[in-house]
Coordinates of C-alpha atoms in Angstrom, one line a residue:
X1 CA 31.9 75.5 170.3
X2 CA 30.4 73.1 172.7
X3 CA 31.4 72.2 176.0
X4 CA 32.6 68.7 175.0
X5 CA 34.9 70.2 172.3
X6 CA 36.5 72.3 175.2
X7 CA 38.9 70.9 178.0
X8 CA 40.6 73.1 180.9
X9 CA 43.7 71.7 182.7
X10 CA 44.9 72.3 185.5
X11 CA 48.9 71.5 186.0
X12 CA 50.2 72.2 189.1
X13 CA 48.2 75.6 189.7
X14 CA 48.7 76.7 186.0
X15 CA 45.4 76.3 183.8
X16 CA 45.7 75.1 180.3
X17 CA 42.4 75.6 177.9
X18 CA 42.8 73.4 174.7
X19 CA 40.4 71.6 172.3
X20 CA 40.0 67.9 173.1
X21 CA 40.9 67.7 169.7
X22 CA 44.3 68.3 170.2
X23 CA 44.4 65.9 173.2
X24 CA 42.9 63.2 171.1
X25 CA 46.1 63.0 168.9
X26 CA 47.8 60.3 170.3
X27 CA 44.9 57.8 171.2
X28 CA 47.0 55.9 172.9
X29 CA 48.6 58.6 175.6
X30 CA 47.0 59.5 179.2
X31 CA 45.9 62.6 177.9
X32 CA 43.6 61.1 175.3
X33 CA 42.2 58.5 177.7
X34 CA 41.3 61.7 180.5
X35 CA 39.1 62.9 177.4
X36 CA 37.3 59.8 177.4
X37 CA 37.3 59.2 181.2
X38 CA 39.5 56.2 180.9
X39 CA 42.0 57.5 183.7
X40 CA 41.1 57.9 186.7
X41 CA 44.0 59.5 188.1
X42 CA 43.0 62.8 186.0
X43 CA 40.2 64.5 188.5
X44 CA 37.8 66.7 187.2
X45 CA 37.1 69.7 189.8
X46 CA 34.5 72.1 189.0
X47 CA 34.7 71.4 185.4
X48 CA 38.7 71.2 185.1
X49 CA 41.0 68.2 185.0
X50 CA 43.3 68.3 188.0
X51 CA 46.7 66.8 187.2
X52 CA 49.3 67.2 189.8
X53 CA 52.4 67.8 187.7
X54 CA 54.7 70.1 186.7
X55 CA 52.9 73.3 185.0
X56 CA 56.1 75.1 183.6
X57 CA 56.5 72.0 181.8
X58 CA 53.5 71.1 180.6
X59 CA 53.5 74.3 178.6
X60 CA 56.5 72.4 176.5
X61 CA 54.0 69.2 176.2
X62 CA 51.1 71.7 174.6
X63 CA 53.2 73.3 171.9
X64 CA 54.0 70.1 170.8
X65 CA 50.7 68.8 170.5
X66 CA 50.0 72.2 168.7
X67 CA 52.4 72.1 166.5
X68 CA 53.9 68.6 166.5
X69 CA 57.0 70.0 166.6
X70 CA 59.9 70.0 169.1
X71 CA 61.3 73.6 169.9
X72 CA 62.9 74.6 173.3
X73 CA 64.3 77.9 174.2
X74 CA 68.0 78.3 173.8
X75 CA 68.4 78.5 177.8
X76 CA 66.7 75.3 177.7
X77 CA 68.6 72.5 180.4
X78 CA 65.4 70.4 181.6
X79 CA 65.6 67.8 179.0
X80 CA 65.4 64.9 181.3
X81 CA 62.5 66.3 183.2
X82 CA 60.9 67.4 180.2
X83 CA 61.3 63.5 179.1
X84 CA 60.0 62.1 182.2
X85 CA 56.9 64.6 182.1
X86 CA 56.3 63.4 177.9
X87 CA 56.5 59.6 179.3
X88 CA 54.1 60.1 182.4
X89 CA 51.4 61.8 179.7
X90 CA 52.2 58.3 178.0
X91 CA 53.3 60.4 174.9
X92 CA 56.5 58.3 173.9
X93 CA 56.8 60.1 170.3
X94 CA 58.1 62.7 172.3
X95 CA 60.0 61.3 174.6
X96 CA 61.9 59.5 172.3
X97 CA 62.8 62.8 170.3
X98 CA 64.0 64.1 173.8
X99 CA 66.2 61.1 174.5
X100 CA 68.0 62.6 171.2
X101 CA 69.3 65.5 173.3
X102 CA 72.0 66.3 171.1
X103 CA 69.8 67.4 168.3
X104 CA 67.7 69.5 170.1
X105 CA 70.5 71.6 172.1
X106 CA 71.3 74.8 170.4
X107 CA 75.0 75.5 169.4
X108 CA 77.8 77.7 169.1
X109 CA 78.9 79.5 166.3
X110 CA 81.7 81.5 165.7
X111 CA 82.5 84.0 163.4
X112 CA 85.7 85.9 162.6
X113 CA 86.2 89.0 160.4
X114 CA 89.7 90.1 158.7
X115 CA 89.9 93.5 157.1
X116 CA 93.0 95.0 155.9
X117 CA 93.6 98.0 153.9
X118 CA 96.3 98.2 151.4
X119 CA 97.1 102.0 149.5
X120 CA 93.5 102.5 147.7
X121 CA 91.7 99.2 148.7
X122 CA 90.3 97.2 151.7
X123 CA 90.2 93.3 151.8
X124 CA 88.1 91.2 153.8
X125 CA 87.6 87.3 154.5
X126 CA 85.0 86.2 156.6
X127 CA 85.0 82.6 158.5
X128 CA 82.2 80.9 159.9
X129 CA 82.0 77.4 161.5
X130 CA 78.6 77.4 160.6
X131 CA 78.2 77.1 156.5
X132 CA 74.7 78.1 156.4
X133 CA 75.3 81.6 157.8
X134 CA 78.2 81.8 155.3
X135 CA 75.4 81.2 152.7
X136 CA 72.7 83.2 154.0
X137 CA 75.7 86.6 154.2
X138 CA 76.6 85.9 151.0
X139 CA 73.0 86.3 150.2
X140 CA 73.2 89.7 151.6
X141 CA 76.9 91.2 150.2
X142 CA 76.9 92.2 146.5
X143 CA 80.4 93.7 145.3
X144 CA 79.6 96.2 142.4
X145 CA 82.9 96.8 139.8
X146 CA 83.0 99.9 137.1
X147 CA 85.6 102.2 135.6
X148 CA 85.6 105.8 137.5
X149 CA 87.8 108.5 136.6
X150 CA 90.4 109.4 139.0
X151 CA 89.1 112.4 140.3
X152 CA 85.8 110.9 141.7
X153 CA 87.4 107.8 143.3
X154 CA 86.9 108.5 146.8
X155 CA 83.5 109.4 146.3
X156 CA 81.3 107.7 149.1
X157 CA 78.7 107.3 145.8
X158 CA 79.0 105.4 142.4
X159 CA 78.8 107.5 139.6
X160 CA 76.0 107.4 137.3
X161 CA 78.1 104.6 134.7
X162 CA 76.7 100.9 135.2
X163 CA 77.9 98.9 137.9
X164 CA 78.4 95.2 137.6
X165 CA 78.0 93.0 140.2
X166 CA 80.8 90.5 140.7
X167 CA 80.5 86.9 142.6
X168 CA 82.3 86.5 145.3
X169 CA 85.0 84.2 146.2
X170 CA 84.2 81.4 148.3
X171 CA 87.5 79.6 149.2
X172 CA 85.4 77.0 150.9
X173 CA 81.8 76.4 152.1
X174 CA 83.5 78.2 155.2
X175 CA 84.4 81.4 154.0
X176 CA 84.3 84.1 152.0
X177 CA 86.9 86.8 150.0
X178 CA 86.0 90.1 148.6
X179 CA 87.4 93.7 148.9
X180 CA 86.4 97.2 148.0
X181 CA 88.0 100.7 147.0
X182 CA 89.9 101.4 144.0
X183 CA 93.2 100.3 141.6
X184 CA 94.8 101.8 138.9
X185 CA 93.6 101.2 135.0
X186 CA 94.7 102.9 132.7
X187 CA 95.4 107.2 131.9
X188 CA 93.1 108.8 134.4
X189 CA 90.6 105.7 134.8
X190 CA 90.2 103.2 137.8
X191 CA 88.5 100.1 138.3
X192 CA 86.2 101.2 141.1
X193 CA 84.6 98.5 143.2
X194 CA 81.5 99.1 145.7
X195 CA 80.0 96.9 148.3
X196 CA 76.3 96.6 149.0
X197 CA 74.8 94.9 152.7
X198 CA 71.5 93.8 152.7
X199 CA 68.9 95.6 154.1
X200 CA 71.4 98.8 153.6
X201 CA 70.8 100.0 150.0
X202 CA 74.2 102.0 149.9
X203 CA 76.7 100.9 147.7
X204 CA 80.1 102.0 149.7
X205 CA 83.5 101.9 148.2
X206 CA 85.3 103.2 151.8
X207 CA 86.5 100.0 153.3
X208 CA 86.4 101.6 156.6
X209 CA 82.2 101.9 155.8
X210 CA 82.2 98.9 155.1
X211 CA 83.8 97.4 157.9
X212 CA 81.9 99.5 160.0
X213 CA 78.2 98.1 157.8
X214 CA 79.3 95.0 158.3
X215 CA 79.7 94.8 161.9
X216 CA 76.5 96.0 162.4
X217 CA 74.8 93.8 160.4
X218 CA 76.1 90.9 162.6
X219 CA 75.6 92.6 166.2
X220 CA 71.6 93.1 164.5
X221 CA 71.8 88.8 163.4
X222 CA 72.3 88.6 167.3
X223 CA 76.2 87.7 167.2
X224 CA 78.0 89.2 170.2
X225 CA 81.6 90.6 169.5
X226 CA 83.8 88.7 172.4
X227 CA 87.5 89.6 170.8
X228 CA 89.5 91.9 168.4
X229 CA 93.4 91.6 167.7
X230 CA 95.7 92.5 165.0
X231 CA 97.5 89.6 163.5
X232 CA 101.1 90.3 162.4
X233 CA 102.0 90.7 158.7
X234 CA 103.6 92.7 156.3
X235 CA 100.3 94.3 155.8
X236 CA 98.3 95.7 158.9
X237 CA 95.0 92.5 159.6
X238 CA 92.6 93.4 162.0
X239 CA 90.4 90.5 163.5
X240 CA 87.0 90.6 165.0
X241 CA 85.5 87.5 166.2
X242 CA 81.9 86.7 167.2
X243 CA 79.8 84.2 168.3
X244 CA 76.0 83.4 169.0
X245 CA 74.1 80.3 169.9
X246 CA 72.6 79.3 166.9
X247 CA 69.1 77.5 167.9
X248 CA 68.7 74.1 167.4
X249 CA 66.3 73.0 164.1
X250 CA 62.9 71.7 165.5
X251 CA 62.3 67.8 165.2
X252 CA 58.8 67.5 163.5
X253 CA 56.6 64.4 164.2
X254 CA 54.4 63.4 161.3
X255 CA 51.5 61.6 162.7
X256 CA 50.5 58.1 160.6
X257 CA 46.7 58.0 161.1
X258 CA 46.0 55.0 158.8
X259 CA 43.4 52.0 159.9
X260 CA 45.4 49.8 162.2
X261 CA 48.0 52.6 163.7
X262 CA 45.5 53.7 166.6
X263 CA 46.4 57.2 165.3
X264 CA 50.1 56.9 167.1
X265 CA 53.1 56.6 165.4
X266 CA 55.6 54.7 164.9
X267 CA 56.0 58.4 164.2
X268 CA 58.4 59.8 161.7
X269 CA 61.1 62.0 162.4
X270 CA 62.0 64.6 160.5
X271 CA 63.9 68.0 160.7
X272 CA 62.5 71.2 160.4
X273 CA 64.6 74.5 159.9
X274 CA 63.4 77.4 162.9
X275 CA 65.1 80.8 162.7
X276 CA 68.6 81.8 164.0

């Protein structure tokens, strides 16, 4: 790789190495013209460009000419800043997605649990406010039903008969309804009915196991438990309620590099899905 192809930065005291390439992006932006020696407030010393801003920051303004993508930390709070620093480089893509502050904050979700048990069985609902986590965990639970006979209810284990798997009930795009253990059939048979928790291969019919599965599947999706209380019935509801911050989904910018454009974009906005 050439020298030319190469560019070091120097951003308030923190050094940046980058192709020129992916300075060149936006033609029209400061950045580009310090490539081509068309700014002469950009200073090279000793073979890097001095630029007397913010270096912390700048690291944001890279990844996004990396990726062309928009993706802050969770803790993130300088979005104003960050807006200013995208407007100096003459990089107004970005700045405008940044203006959109509401799309980029992360949010919170909540989560609440209710397990009861009842003689033989335990019953569970689980709320979200987000629907996409309600979809993604019914993804991961799979209620198994087949006839047992009575003396090998309890067992932690199915029995060797098939299980079927059963959908589960989905009151709303909210929620969720499903319940394990055992009820009575017929003679000495039960309808026996397991639950299964993604990654966990078991298949548990004791609905305190499950309970207990559960939970920690949700702690390990990075939900915090903040509050537990029993709700008063005729029949005994315990309530565990989480909550994370959910990150924001990354705005993409999709670069229009036709004749006529200058390479700059009226660029289009569009969302892109990034992790939990």
């Amino acid at each position: 790789m050439s020298s030319r192809e190469v560019v070091v930065l120097s951003v308030g005291g923190v050094r940046f190495v980058t192709r020129a390439s992916t300075l060149l992006q936006f033609p029209e932006s400061r950045l580009a013209r310090m490539v081509s020696d068309d700014d002469r407030e950009f200073k090279l010393v000793n073979g890097e460009f001095f630029v007397d801003r913010d270096g912390a920051l700048f690291s944001y303004i890279m990844d996004f000419l990396r990726t062309l993508q928009v993706s802050l930390p969770t803790d993130f709070s300088d979005y104003q800043r960050l807006q200013r620093e995208a407007e100096f480089y003459g990089l107004y893509p970005l700045a405008n997605l940044l203006s959109q502050e509401h799309l980029l904050k992360p949010r919170l979700e909540i989560l609440e649990v209710r397990f009861s048990l009842q003689e033989m069985q335990a019953f569970f609902r689980i709320f979200g406010s987000c629907s996409t986590t309600i979809e993604a965990l019914a993804e991961q639970i799979t209620v198994f039903t087949g006839q047992q006979s009575g003396q090998g209810w309890n067992s932690p284990f199915p029995s060797q008969k098939t299980l079927v798997p059963l959908p589960l009930e989905r009151p709303s795009h909210h929620d969720m309804v499903f319940q394990c253990g055992t009820e009575y059939s017929a003679g000495d048979q039960f309808v026996a009915r397991y639950v299964s928790i993604k990654p966990d291969k078991r298949k548990l019919i004791n609905g305190t196991n499950v309970l207990g599965l559960l939970l920690d599947t949700l702690l390990k999706d990075g939900f915090r438990l903040i509050s537990t209380r029993t709700v008063p019935s005729d029949e005994k509801v315990e309530c565990y309620t989480f909550e994370r911050m959910k990150r924001a989904a990354g705005l993409a910018i999709m670069v229009n590099q036709t004749p006529g454009t200058s390479g700059v974009a009226q660029a289009r906005r569009s969302q892109v899905q990034k992790g939990k």
